[in-house]
mmCIF file of C-alpha atoms and ligand atoms in Angstrom:
data_model
loop_
_atom_site.group_PDB
_atom_site.id
_atom_site.type_symbol
_atom_site.label_atom_id
_atom_site.label_comp_id
_atom_site.label_asym_id
_atom_site.label_seq_id
_atom_site.Cartn_x
_atom_site.Cartn_y
_atom_site.Cartn_z
ATOM 1 C CA MET A 1 94.164 100.423 80.044
ATOM 2 C CA ALA A 2 94.821 102.773 82.967
ATOM 3 C CA ASP A 3 98.301 104.243 82.848
ATOM 4 C CA GLN A 4 100.514 104.187 85.956
ATOM 5 C CA THR A 5 99.652 107.778 86.900
ATOM 6 C CA THR A 6 95.899 107.205 86.961
ATOM 7 C CA GLU A 7 95.997 103.996 88.956
ATOM 8 C CA LYS A 8 93.584 104.271 91.858
ATOM 9 C CA GLY A 9 91.421 101.623 93.446
ATOM 10 C CA LEU A 10 87.978 101.590 94.985
ATOM 11 C CA TYR A 11 87.130 99.140 97.761
ATOM 12 C CA ILE A 12 83.579 98.723 99.052
ATOM 13 C CA HIS A 13 82.972 96.696 102.197
ATOM 14 C CA VAL A 14 79.762 94.700 102.518
ATOM 15 C CA PRO A 15 79.487 93.785 106.200
ATOM 16 C CA PHE A 16 76.876 91.015 106.013
ATOM 17 C CA CYS A 17 77.175 87.234 106.272
ATOM 18 C CA LYS A 18 74.508 84.554 106.417
ATOM 19 C CA SER A 19 76.468 82.299 108.764
ATOM 20 C CA GLN A 20 79.558 82.438 110.920
ATOM 21 C CA CYS A 21 82.677 80.520 109.927
ATOM 22 C CA ILE A 22 84.385 79.314 113.098
ATOM 23 C CA TYR A 23 87.730 81.019 112.381
ATOM 24 C CA CYS A 24 86.351 84.411 111.362
ATOM 25 C CA GLY A 25 87.458 87.589 113.097
ATOM 26 C CA PHE A 26 86.318 89.984 110.334
ATOM 27 C CA ASP A 27 83.860 92.806 110.797
ATOM 28 C CA ARG A 28 80.575 91.430 109.560
ATOM 29 C CA ILE A 29 77.052 91.154 110.905
ATOM 30 C CA PHE A 30 73.991 89.096 110.292
ATOM 31 C CA LYS A 31 71.347 91.900 110.532
ATOM 32 C CA TYR A 32 70.167 91.989 106.918
ATOM 33 C CA GLN A 33 67.347 94.344 107.943
ATOM 34 C CA LEU A 34 70.039 97.087 107.878
ATOM 35 C CA ALA A 35 71.136 96.276 104.313
ATOM 36 C CA ASP A 36 68.930 98.812 102.514
ATOM 37 C CA ASN A 37 69.909 101.627 104.886
ATOM 38 C CA TYR A 38 73.537 100.595 104.515
ATOM 39 C CA ILE A 39 73.312 100.977 100.705
ATOM 40 C CA ASP A 40 71.685 104.410 101.099
ATOM 41 C CA ALA A 41 74.559 105.387 103.412
ATOM 42 C CA LEU A 42 77.111 104.131 100.866
ATOM 43 C CA ASP A 43 75.483 106.388 98.293
ATOM 44 C CA ILE A 44 75.869 109.373 100.635
ATOM 45 C CA GLU A 45 79.483 108.454 101.498
ATOM 46 C CA ALA A 46 80.367 108.219 97.798
ATOM 47 C CA SER A 47 78.817 111.656 97.187
ATOM 48 C CA LEU A 48 80.994 113.230 99.901
ATOM 49 C CA ILE A 49 84.437 112.270 98.582
ATOM 50 C CA GLY A 50 86.569 114.710 96.516
ATOM 51 C CA ASP A 51 86.347 115.578 92.838
ATOM 52 C CA GLU A 52 88.810 113.073 91.381
ATOM 53 C CA ARG A 53 86.658 109.998 90.870
ATOM 54 C CA ARG A 54 88.435 108.037 88.198
ATOM 55 C CA VAL A 55 89.340 104.525 89.326
ATOM 56 C CA SER A 56 91.286 101.745 87.621
ATOM 57 C CA THR A 57 90.126 98.843 89.804
ATOM 58 C CA VAL A 58 87.023 98.149 91.898
ATOM 59 C CA TYR A 59 86.830 95.471 94.580
ATOM 60 C CA ILE A 60 83.574 94.625 96.370
ATOM 61 C CA GLY A 61 84.568 92.641 99.479
ATOM 62 C CA GLY A 62 83.191 91.614 102.813
ATOM 63 C CA GLY A 63 81.587 89.909 104.587
ATOM 64 C CA THR A 64 79.733 88.226 101.773
ATOM 65 C CA PRO A 65 78.642 90.687 99.031
ATOM 66 C CA SER A 66 76.869 87.890 97.134
ATOM 67 C CA SER A 67 74.566 87.304 100.114
ATOM 68 C CA LEU A 68 72.676 90.531 99.351
ATOM 69 C CA SER A 69 69.510 90.073 97.307
ATOM 70 C CA ALA A 70 69.850 90.649 93.549
ATOM 71 C CA LYS A 71 67.961 93.924 93.929
ATOM 72 C CA GLN A 72 70.234 95.127 96.730
ATOM 73 C CA LEU A 73 73.349 94.103 94.832
ATOM 74 C CA ASP A 74 72.089 95.965 91.782
ATOM 75 C CA ARG A 75 71.537 99.091 93.901
ATOM 76 C CA LEU A 76 74.986 98.800 95.468
ATOM 77 C CA LEU A 77 76.717 98.443 92.090
ATOM 78 C CA SER A 78 74.699 101.395 90.796
ATOM 79 C CA VAL A 79 76.384 103.518 93.497
ATOM 80 C CA VAL A 80 79.685 102.755 91.731
ATOM 81 C CA ASP A 81 78.215 103.643 88.306
ATOM 82 C CA LYS A 82 76.710 106.870 89.647
ATOM 83 C CA HIS A 83 79.690 108.303 91.530
ATOM 84 C CA PHE A 84 82.848 106.982 89.861
ATOM 85 C CA ASP A 85 84.448 107.211 86.438
ATOM 86 C CA ILE A 86 84.981 103.559 85.571
ATOM 87 C CA SER A 87 85.636 104.117 81.869
ATOM 88 C CA ASN A 88 89.293 103.037 82.262
ATOM 89 C CA LEU A 89 88.666 100.109 84.571
ATOM 90 C CA VAL A 90 91.108 97.210 84.244
ATOM 91 C CA GLU A 91 89.528 94.950 86.859
ATOM 92 C CA TYR A 92 86.169 94.738 88.656
ATOM 93 C CA THR A 93 86.032 92.068 91.354
ATOM 94 C CA ILE A 94 83.302 90.857 93.677
ATOM 95 C CA GLU A 95 83.666 88.316 96.468
ATOM 96 C CA CYS A 96 81.098 85.562 96.576
ATOM 97 C CA ASN A 97 80.073 82.402 98.362
ATOM 98 C CA PRO A 98 79.596 79.479 95.923
ATOM 99 C CA ASP A 99 76.113 78.920 97.364
ATOM 100 C CA ASP A 100 74.982 82.366 96.146
ATOM 101 C CA VAL A 101 76.031 81.955 92.519
ATOM 102 C CA GLY A 102 72.886 81.561 90.459
ATOM 103 C CA GLU A 103 71.301 83.145 87.413
ATOM 104 C CA GLU A 104 70.291 86.322 89.260
ATOM 105 C CA PHE A 105 73.709 86.942 90.789
ATOM 106 C CA THR A 106 75.486 86.300 87.498
ATOM 107 C CA ALA A 107 73.092 88.544 85.555
ATOM 108 C CA VAL A 108 73.554 91.493 87.951
ATOM 109 C CA ALA A 109 77.345 91.045 87.992
ATOM 110 C CA LYS A 110 77.481 90.951 84.182
ATOM 111 C CA ALA A 111 75.162 93.950 83.795
ATOM 112 C CA HIS A 112 77.547 96.084 85.872
ATOM 113 C CA GLY A 113 80.727 94.954 84.105
ATOM 114 C CA ILE A 114 82.138 92.729 86.834
ATOM 115 C CA ASN A 115 84.942 90.724 85.218
ATOM 116 C CA ARG A 116 86.556 88.932 88.142
ATOM 117 C CA ILE A 117 85.200 86.755 90.946
ATOM 118 C CA SER A 118 86.879 86.027 94.255
ATOM 119 C CA MET A 119 85.212 82.929 95.658
ATOM 120 C CA GLY A 120 85.490 81.870 99.307
ATOM 121 C CA VAL A 121 86.058 78.144 98.811
ATOM 122 C CA GLN A 122 88.573 77.383 101.615
ATOM 123 C CA SER A 123 88.384 73.583 101.189
ATOM 124 C CA LEU A 124 87.056 71.019 98.729
ATOM 125 C CA ASN A 125 86.561 68.406 101.442
ATOM 126 C CA ASP A 126 82.911 68.299 102.600
ATOM 127 C CA GLU A 127 83.794 67.158 106.108
ATOM 128 C CA VAL A 128 86.292 70.009 106.536
ATOM 129 C CA LEU A 129 83.729 72.498 105.171
ATOM 130 C CA ARG A 130 81.210 71.237 107.722
ATOM 131 C CA LEU A 131 83.727 71.562 110.575
ATOM 132 C CA MET A 132 84.541 75.146 109.482
ATOM 133 C CA HIS A 133 80.791 75.949 109.398
ATOM 134 C CA ARG A 134 81.026 76.952 105.729
ATOM 135 C CA ARG A 135 77.569 76.885 104.166
ATOM 136 C CA HIS A 136 78.547 75.416 100.764
ATOM 137 C CA SER A 137 79.701 71.986 99.591
ATOM 138 C CA ALA A 138 82.487 70.975 97.201
ATOM 139 C CA THR A 139 79.871 70.123 94.544
ATOM 140 C CA ARG A 140 78.465 73.661 94.774
ATOM 141 C CA VAL A 141 81.941 75.072 94.093
ATOM 142 C CA HIS A 142 82.128 73.142 90.803
ATOM 143 C CA GLN A 143 78.604 74.194 89.840
ATOM 144 C CA ALA A 144 79.278 77.857 90.637
ATOM 145 C CA ILE A 145 82.522 77.934 88.645
ATOM 146 C CA ASN A 146 80.852 76.261 85.635
ATOM 147 C CA GLN A 147 77.979 78.719 85.800
ATOM 148 C CA LEU A 148 80.286 81.755 85.930
ATOM 149 C CA ILE A 149 82.451 80.495 83.082
ATOM 150 C CA SER A 150 79.366 79.787 80.934
ATOM 151 C CA ALA A 151 78.255 83.367 81.596
ATOM 152 C CA GLY A 152 81.614 84.646 80.347
ATOM 153 C CA ILE A 153 83.209 85.482 83.714
ATOM 154 C CA ASP A 154 86.292 83.302 83.556
ATOM 155 C CA ASN A 155 88.727 85.298 85.691
ATOM 156 C CA ILE A 156 88.059 83.385 88.893
ATOM 157 C CA SER A 157 90.082 83.467 92.080
ATOM 158 C CA VAL A 158 89.469 81.098 94.985
ATOM 159 C CA ASP A 159 90.612 81.157 98.610
ATOM 160 C CA LEU A 160 92.168 78.137 100.290
ATOM 161 C CA ILE A 161 92.992 77.732 103.979
ATOM 162 C CA TYR A 162 95.939 75.580 105.062
ATOM 163 C CA GLY A 163 97.327 74.666 108.478
ATOM 164 C CA LEU A 164 94.013 73.180 109.638
ATOM 165 C CA PRO A 165 93.757 71.474 113.060
ATOM 166 C CA LYS A 166 95.481 68.105 113.478
ATOM 167 C CA SER A 167 92.362 66.083 114.131
ATOM 168 C CA TRP A 168 90.769 67.230 110.852
ATOM 169 C CA ASN A 169 92.196 64.303 109.049
ATOM 170 C CA TYR A 170 92.519 64.933 105.321
ATOM 171 C CA ASN A 171 95.114 64.676 102.607
ATOM 172 C CA PHE A 172 96.544 68.118 101.903
ATOM 173 C CA ILE A 173 98.214 67.155 98.610
ATOM 174 C CA ASP A 174 94.900 65.811 97.263
ATOM 175 C CA GLU A 175 93.258 69.022 98.392
ATOM 176 C CA VAL A 176 95.724 71.256 96.519
ATOM 177 C CA ASP A 177 95.466 69.108 93.385
ATOM 178 C CA LYS A 178 91.665 69.396 93.481
ATOM 179 C CA PHE A 179 91.977 73.183 93.654
ATOM 180 C CA ILE A 180 94.374 73.247 90.706
ATOM 181 C CA SER A 181 91.980 71.176 88.588
ATOM 182 C CA LEU A 182 89.093 73.635 89.208
ATOM 183 C CA GLY A 183 90.055 75.604 86.081
ATOM 184 C CA ILE A 184 90.694 78.810 88.028
ATOM 185 C CA SER A 185 93.112 81.610 87.157
ATOM 186 C CA HIS A 186 94.083 82.679 90.670
ATOM 187 C CA LEU A 187 94.392 81.273 94.177
ATOM 188 C CA SER A 188 94.873 83.043 97.521
ATOM 189 C CA ALA A 189 96.102 80.829 100.354
ATOM 190 C CA TYR A 190 95.784 81.714 104.012
ATOM 191 C CA ALA A 191 97.199 80.002 107.095
ATOM 192 C CA LEU A 192 94.463 79.264 109.614
ATOM 193 C CA SER A 193 94.756 81.630 112.563
ATOM 194 C CA TYR A 194 93.210 81.271 115.988
ATOM 195 C CA GLU A 195 92.045 84.832 116.533
ATOM 196 C CA GLU A 196 90.915 85.829 120.004
ATOM 197 C CA GLY A 197 87.122 85.865 120.327
ATOM 198 C CA THR A 198 86.434 83.421 117.478
ATOM 199 C CA PRO A 199 84.657 80.078 118.032
ATOM 200 C CA LEU A 200 87.844 78.334 116.839
ATOM 201 C CA ALA A 201 89.977 80.050 119.507
ATOM 202 C CA ARG A 202 87.454 78.912 122.131
ATOM 203 C CA MET A 203 87.551 75.336 120.771
ATOM 204 C CA HIS A 204 91.330 75.411 121.018
ATOM 205 C CA LYS A 205 91.284 76.749 124.579
ATOM 206 C CA SER A 206 88.904 74.028 125.688
ATOM 207 C CA GLY A 207 91.043 71.324 124.031
ATOM 208 C CA ARG A 208 88.536 70.406 121.310
ATOM 209 C CA VAL A 209 91.005 71.107 118.507
ATOM 210 C CA GLU A 210 94.760 70.787 118.398
ATOM 211 C CA LYS A 211 96.846 73.278 116.409
ATOM 212 C CA LEU A 212 99.175 72.118 113.692
ATOM 213 C CA SER A 213 102.776 72.941 114.674
ATOM 214 C CA ASP A 214 104.539 75.823 112.873
ATOM 215 C CA ASP A 215 106.821 73.301 111.152
ATOM 216 C CA GLU A 216 103.866 71.259 109.887
ATOM 217 C CA ALA A 217 102.126 74.410 108.608
ATOM 218 C CA ALA A 218 105.404 75.479 106.903
ATOM 219 C CA GLU A 219 105.589 72.042 105.271
ATOM 220 C CA GLN A 220 102.067 72.466 103.885
ATOM 221 C CA TYR A 221 102.984 75.918 102.547
ATOM 222 C CA GLN A 222 106.010 74.357 100.859
ATOM 223 C CA THR A 223 103.834 71.600 99.344
ATOM 224 C CA LEU A 224 101.369 74.216 98.152
ATOM 225 C CA THR A 225 104.016 76.350 96.429
ATOM 226 C CA GLU A 226 105.531 73.292 94.698
ATOM 227 C CA ARG A 227 102.208 71.917 93.450
ATOM 228 C CA MET A 228 101.023 75.350 92.299
ATOM 229 C CA SER A 229 104.222 75.862 90.362
ATOM 230 C CA GLN A 230 103.758 72.435 88.697
ATOM 231 C CA GLY A 231 100.224 73.591 87.848
ATOM 232 C CA SER A 232 101.690 76.617 85.961
ATOM 233 C CA PHE A 233 100.757 79.173 88.613
ATOM 234 C CA ASP A 234 103.083 82.102 89.182
ATOM 235 C CA HIS A 235 103.746 82.669 92.895
ATOM 236 C CA TYR A 236 103.752 86.464 92.683
ATOM 237 C CA GLU A 237 102.964 87.333 96.297
ATOM 238 C CA ILE A 238 103.473 85.421 99.529
ATOM 239 C CA SER A 239 99.829 84.242 99.630
ATOM 240 C CA ASN A 240 98.851 84.586 95.973
ATOM 241 C CA PHE A 241 99.262 82.547 92.805
ATOM 242 C CA ALA A 242 98.164 83.522 89.288
ATOM 243 C CA ARG A 243 97.925 81.646 86.008
ATOM 244 C CA GLY A 244 98.049 83.355 82.583
ATOM 245 C CA ASN A 245 99.082 86.706 84.081
ATOM 246 C CA LYS A 246 95.737 87.017 85.903
ATOM 247 C CA PHE A 247 97.287 88.503 89.038
ATOM 248 C CA SER A 248 95.079 90.717 91.197
ATOM 249 C CA ARG A 249 95.406 94.253 89.851
ATOM 250 C CA HIS A 250 93.506 95.663 92.813
ATOM 251 C CA ASN A 251 95.576 94.028 95.553
ATOM 252 C CA THR A 252 98.722 94.973 93.651
ATOM 253 C CA LEU A 253 97.742 98.622 94.211
ATOM 254 C CA TYR A 254 97.864 97.960 97.966
ATOM 255 C CA TRP A 255 101.247 96.241 97.797
ATOM 256 C CA GLN A 256 102.697 99.058 95.699
ATOM 257 C CA ARG A 257 101.282 101.754 97.999
ATOM 258 C CA LYS A 258 99.062 103.291 95.324
ATOM 259 C CA PRO A 259 95.988 105.267 96.431
ATOM 260 C CA TYR A 260 92.511 103.835 96.864
ATOM 261 C CA PHE A 261 89.089 104.902 98.068
ATOM 262 C CA GLY A 262 87.347 102.840 100.730
ATOM 263 C CA LEU A 263 83.600 102.910 101.307
ATOM 264 C CA GLY A 264 81.457 101.091 103.842
ATOM 265 C CA PRO A 265 81.810 100.125 107.504
ATOM 266 C CA ALA A 266 85.373 99.058 108.441
ATOM 267 C CA ALA A 267 86.688 100.060 104.996
ATOM 268 C CA CYS A 268 90.119 101.682 104.743
ATOM 269 C CA ALA A 269 91.352 104.253 102.225
ATOM 270 C CA PHE A 270 94.775 105.644 101.347
ATOM 271 C CA ASP A 271 95.711 108.918 99.604
ATOM 272 C CA GLY A 272 99.503 108.566 99.626
ATOM 273 C CA LYS A 273 99.919 110.415 102.940
ATOM 274 C CA HIS A 274 97.006 109.390 105.152
ATOM 275 C CA ARG A 275 95.254 106.157 105.971
ATOM 276 C CA TYR A 276 91.544 106.470 106.684
ATOM 277 C CA SER A 277 89.540 103.877 108.592
ATOM 278 C CA ASN A 278 85.771 103.855 108.725
ATOM 279 C CA THR A 279 83.897 102.903 111.843
ATOM 280 C CA PRO A 280 83.175 99.153 111.818
ATOM 281 C CA ASP A 281 79.816 99.657 113.545
ATOM 282 C CA VAL A 282 77.153 99.408 110.835
ATOM 283 C CA ALA A 283 74.414 101.267 112.736
ATOM 284 C CA GLN A 284 76.843 104.074 113.619
ATOM 285 C CA TYR A 285 78.083 104.214 110.010
ATOM 286 C CA ILE A 286 74.504 104.658 108.764
ATOM 287 C CA ASP A 287 73.757 107.224 111.417
ATOM 288 C CA LEU A 288 76.851 109.343 110.709
ATOM 289 C CA LEU A 289 76.150 109.428 106.980
ATOM 290 C CA ASN A 290 72.490 110.252 107.455
ATOM 291 C CA ASN A 291 73.822 113.340 109.258
ATOM 292 C CA ARG A 292 76.313 113.999 106.400
ATOM 293 C CA LYS A 293 79.262 113.272 108.711
ATOM 294 C CA SER A 294 82.335 111.329 107.688
ATOM 295 C CA PRO A 295 82.578 107.809 109.180
ATOM 296 C CA ALA A 296 86.388 107.885 108.766
ATOM 297 C CA GLN A 297 89.262 108.562 111.108
ATOM 298 C CA ALA A 298 92.418 109.841 109.416
ATOM 299 C CA GLU A 299 95.960 108.951 110.403
ATOM 300 C CA LEU A 300 98.867 110.959 108.972
ATOM 301 C CA LEU A 301 101.688 108.535 108.201
ATOM 302 C CA THR A 302 105.127 109.395 109.602
ATOM 303 C CA ASP A 303 108.328 108.693 107.658
ATOM 304 C CA ASP A 304 108.894 105.723 109.993
ATOM 305 C CA ASP A 305 105.448 104.336 109.073
ATOM 306 C CA ILE A 306 106.150 104.797 105.361
ATOM 307 C CA PHE A 307 109.550 103.089 105.594
ATOM 308 C CA ASN A 308 108.047 100.134 107.469
ATOM 309 C CA GLU A 309 105.247 99.810 104.909
ATOM 310 C CA ILE A 310 107.677 99.890 101.971
ATOM 311 C CA VAL A 311 109.710 97.092 103.570
ATOM 312 C CA MET A 312 106.790 94.965 104.742
ATOM 313 C CA LEU A 313 104.760 95.184 101.531
ATOM 314 C CA GLY A 314 107.756 94.847 99.204
ATOM 315 C CA MET A 315 109.037 91.807 101.053
ATOM 316 C CA ARG A 316 105.776 89.990 100.331
ATOM 317 C CA THR A 317 106.022 90.256 96.554
ATOM 318 C CA ARG A 318 108.081 88.806 93.749
ATOM 319 C CA ARG A 319 108.692 92.397 92.572
ATOM 320 C CA GLY A 320 110.437 93.221 95.868
ATOM 321 C CA ILE A 321 111.183 96.313 97.932
ATOM 322 C CA ASP A 322 111.104 99.423 95.770
ATOM 323 C CA LYS A 323 114.372 101.337 96.224
ATOM 324 C CA GLU A 324 112.946 104.393 94.413
ATOM 325 C CA GLN A 325 110.150 104.654 96.983
ATOM 326 C CA MET A 326 112.715 104.427 99.764
ATOM 327 C CA LYS A 327 114.853 107.160 98.172
ATOM 328 C CA ARG A 328 111.947 109.594 98.468
ATOM 329 C CA LEU A 329 112.406 109.399 102.259
ATOM 330 C CA PRO A 330 115.294 111.139 104.103
ATOM 331 C CA LYS A 331 118.646 109.402 103.426
ATOM 332 C CA LYS A 332 118.845 107.990 106.954
ATOM 333 C CA TYR A 333 116.196 105.405 105.963
ATOM 334 C CA SER A 334 118.229 103.960 103.076
ATOM 335 C CA ASP A 335 121.233 103.860 105.431
ATOM 336 C CA HIS A 336 119.182 102.088 108.074
ATOM 337 C CA PHE A 337 117.978 99.582 105.477
ATOM 338 C CA ARG A 338 121.531 98.844 104.286
ATOM 339 C CA GLU A 339 122.757 98.329 107.829
ATOM 340 C CA LYS A 340 119.882 96.097 108.966
ATOM 341 C CA SER A 341 119.680 94.050 105.778
ATOM 342 C CA LYS A 342 123.439 93.357 105.456
ATOM 343 C CA GLN A 343 123.184 90.066 107.334
ATOM 344 C CA PHE A 344 120.372 88.902 105.037
ATOM 345 C CA PHE A 345 122.348 89.818 101.897
ATOM 346 C CA ASP A 346 125.416 88.038 103.276
ATOM 347 C CA GLU A 347 123.408 84.909 104.062
ATOM 348 C CA GLY A 348 121.775 84.846 100.611
ATOM 349 C CA TYR A 349 118.209 85.729 101.636
ATOM 350 C CA PHE A 350 118.156 88.872 99.477
ATOM 351 C CA THR A 351 119.047 89.572 95.864
ATOM 352 C CA GLU A 352 118.833 92.969 94.181
ATOM 353 C CA ASN A 353 118.801 94.779 90.876
ATOM 354 C CA GLU A 354 118.774 98.504 90.020
ATOM 355 C CA GLN A 355 115.314 99.120 91.386
ATOM 356 C CA PHE A 356 114.303 96.322 93.749
ATOM 357 C CA VAL A 357 115.585 94.281 96.672
ATOM 358 C CA LYS A 358 113.933 90.847 96.631
ATOM 359 C CA LEU A 359 113.558 88.240 99.302
ATOM 360 C CA ARG A 360 114.133 84.828 97.670
ATOM 361 C CA GLU A 361 110.905 82.870 97.392
ATOM 362 C CA GLU A 362 112.172 79.995 99.564
ATOM 363 C CA TYR A 363 112.371 82.456 102.491
ATOM 364 C CA TRP A 364 108.947 84.056 102.057
ATOM 365 C CA PHE A 365 107.569 81.923 104.858
ATOM 366 C CA VAL A 366 109.893 83.738 107.318
ATOM 367 C CA SER A 367 109.338 87.209 105.831
ATOM 368 C CA ASP A 368 107.593 88.407 109.018
ATOM 369 C CA TYR A 369 110.680 87.612 111.074
ATOM 370 C CA ILE A 370 113.015 89.406 108.637
ATOM 371 C CA THR A 371 110.643 92.371 108.338
ATOM 372 C CA ARG A 372 110.678 92.839 112.100
ATOM 373 C CA LYS A 373 114.497 92.840 112.089
ATOM 374 C CA ILE A 374 114.537 95.664 109.523
ATOM 375 C CA PHE A 375 111.712 97.839 110.863
ATOM 376 C CA VAL A 376 112.594 101.205 112.436
HETATM 377 S S1 SF4 B 401 81.988 84.225 104.987
HETATM 378 FE FE1 SF4 B 401 83.957 85.266 105.299
HETATM 379 S S2 SF4 B 401 83.461 87.157 106.426
HETATM 380 FE FE2 SF4 B 401 81.655 85.788 106.558
HETATM 381 S S3 SF4 B 401 81.885 84.664 108.503
HETATM 382 FE FE3 SF4 B 401 82.825 83.391 106.885
HETATM 383 S S4 SF4 B 401 84.997 84.003 106.814
HETATM 384 FE FE4 SF4 B 401 83.875 85.570 107.946
#
């Protein structure tokens, strides 16, 4: 097990997808002819980072990492083996589409020590999947999960989207219960958003879909949290539920402001003082690295930024806002926090112990509003 002082994550972004989901605003492309050059560039990027290369978690995200060929995936995971010390790894996750889970994918994942899968399921209703332009079916989800479990990868997380358009008539309670009975250890739930530039936003503008009201979406979130709790899932972060203590070690690093490397187009990294963001343009990323130039832009965080991050990230988790982290900032920040949070203590939103201030779970749905009131 990695001890607290050696905790550091590695995130690798795979910017390719085989099809476009209608709600997607992520950085991903469909030009698989760039995939081999992209992996070569990753190799160069990994060779350029500093000397300390020990990591406690690895997360391969995207995009759709599983949409690479088995050979490409093997090469990509070999970049991790070659450049990083993963001898103390506590978690190694890869995102996948259920449609891509087959013998080849499972064999490559196993060979490289992957022990956790994050599967983009989103819905178990075939009609909803079709409307979202997801390329898999509900049956494929079951097959993929069975295949992974038979291969010994049983730490499986799935994504679910709630707050779907009104006209997409389906029973949300049935949907949640189907997810719970999948035999998974973790679920991440996201509210559907209508991001500018996505096909869904265009459909909304032209009147082809009607948004669920905020109250209706809040009701679904409430239903979700109740059913998940009945299904023995621990609601440990605003959007995340874990069974049997299988919470996401990697994402927990982000929420606790621990450092992480980030490789690949659009990837971000954090060293405790700076945030680094790589160019999202895949061709430019490849080009820069072929010329041994960094694809990252660095931003030095100010004390205001750090305070806001401590509040925003802490408010999202059951653990809460870390008072020790806040005390490392000038005293005026703790004073500001006390003054701005008084109303929320008085009204029973917050509780606290020696080390943490916690937002009660029943108010997590309005955490954004409270966060904004406390920000400097
Ligand atoms: S698979 Fe994920 S990254 Fe790719 S288009 Fe769909 S939502 Fe976006």
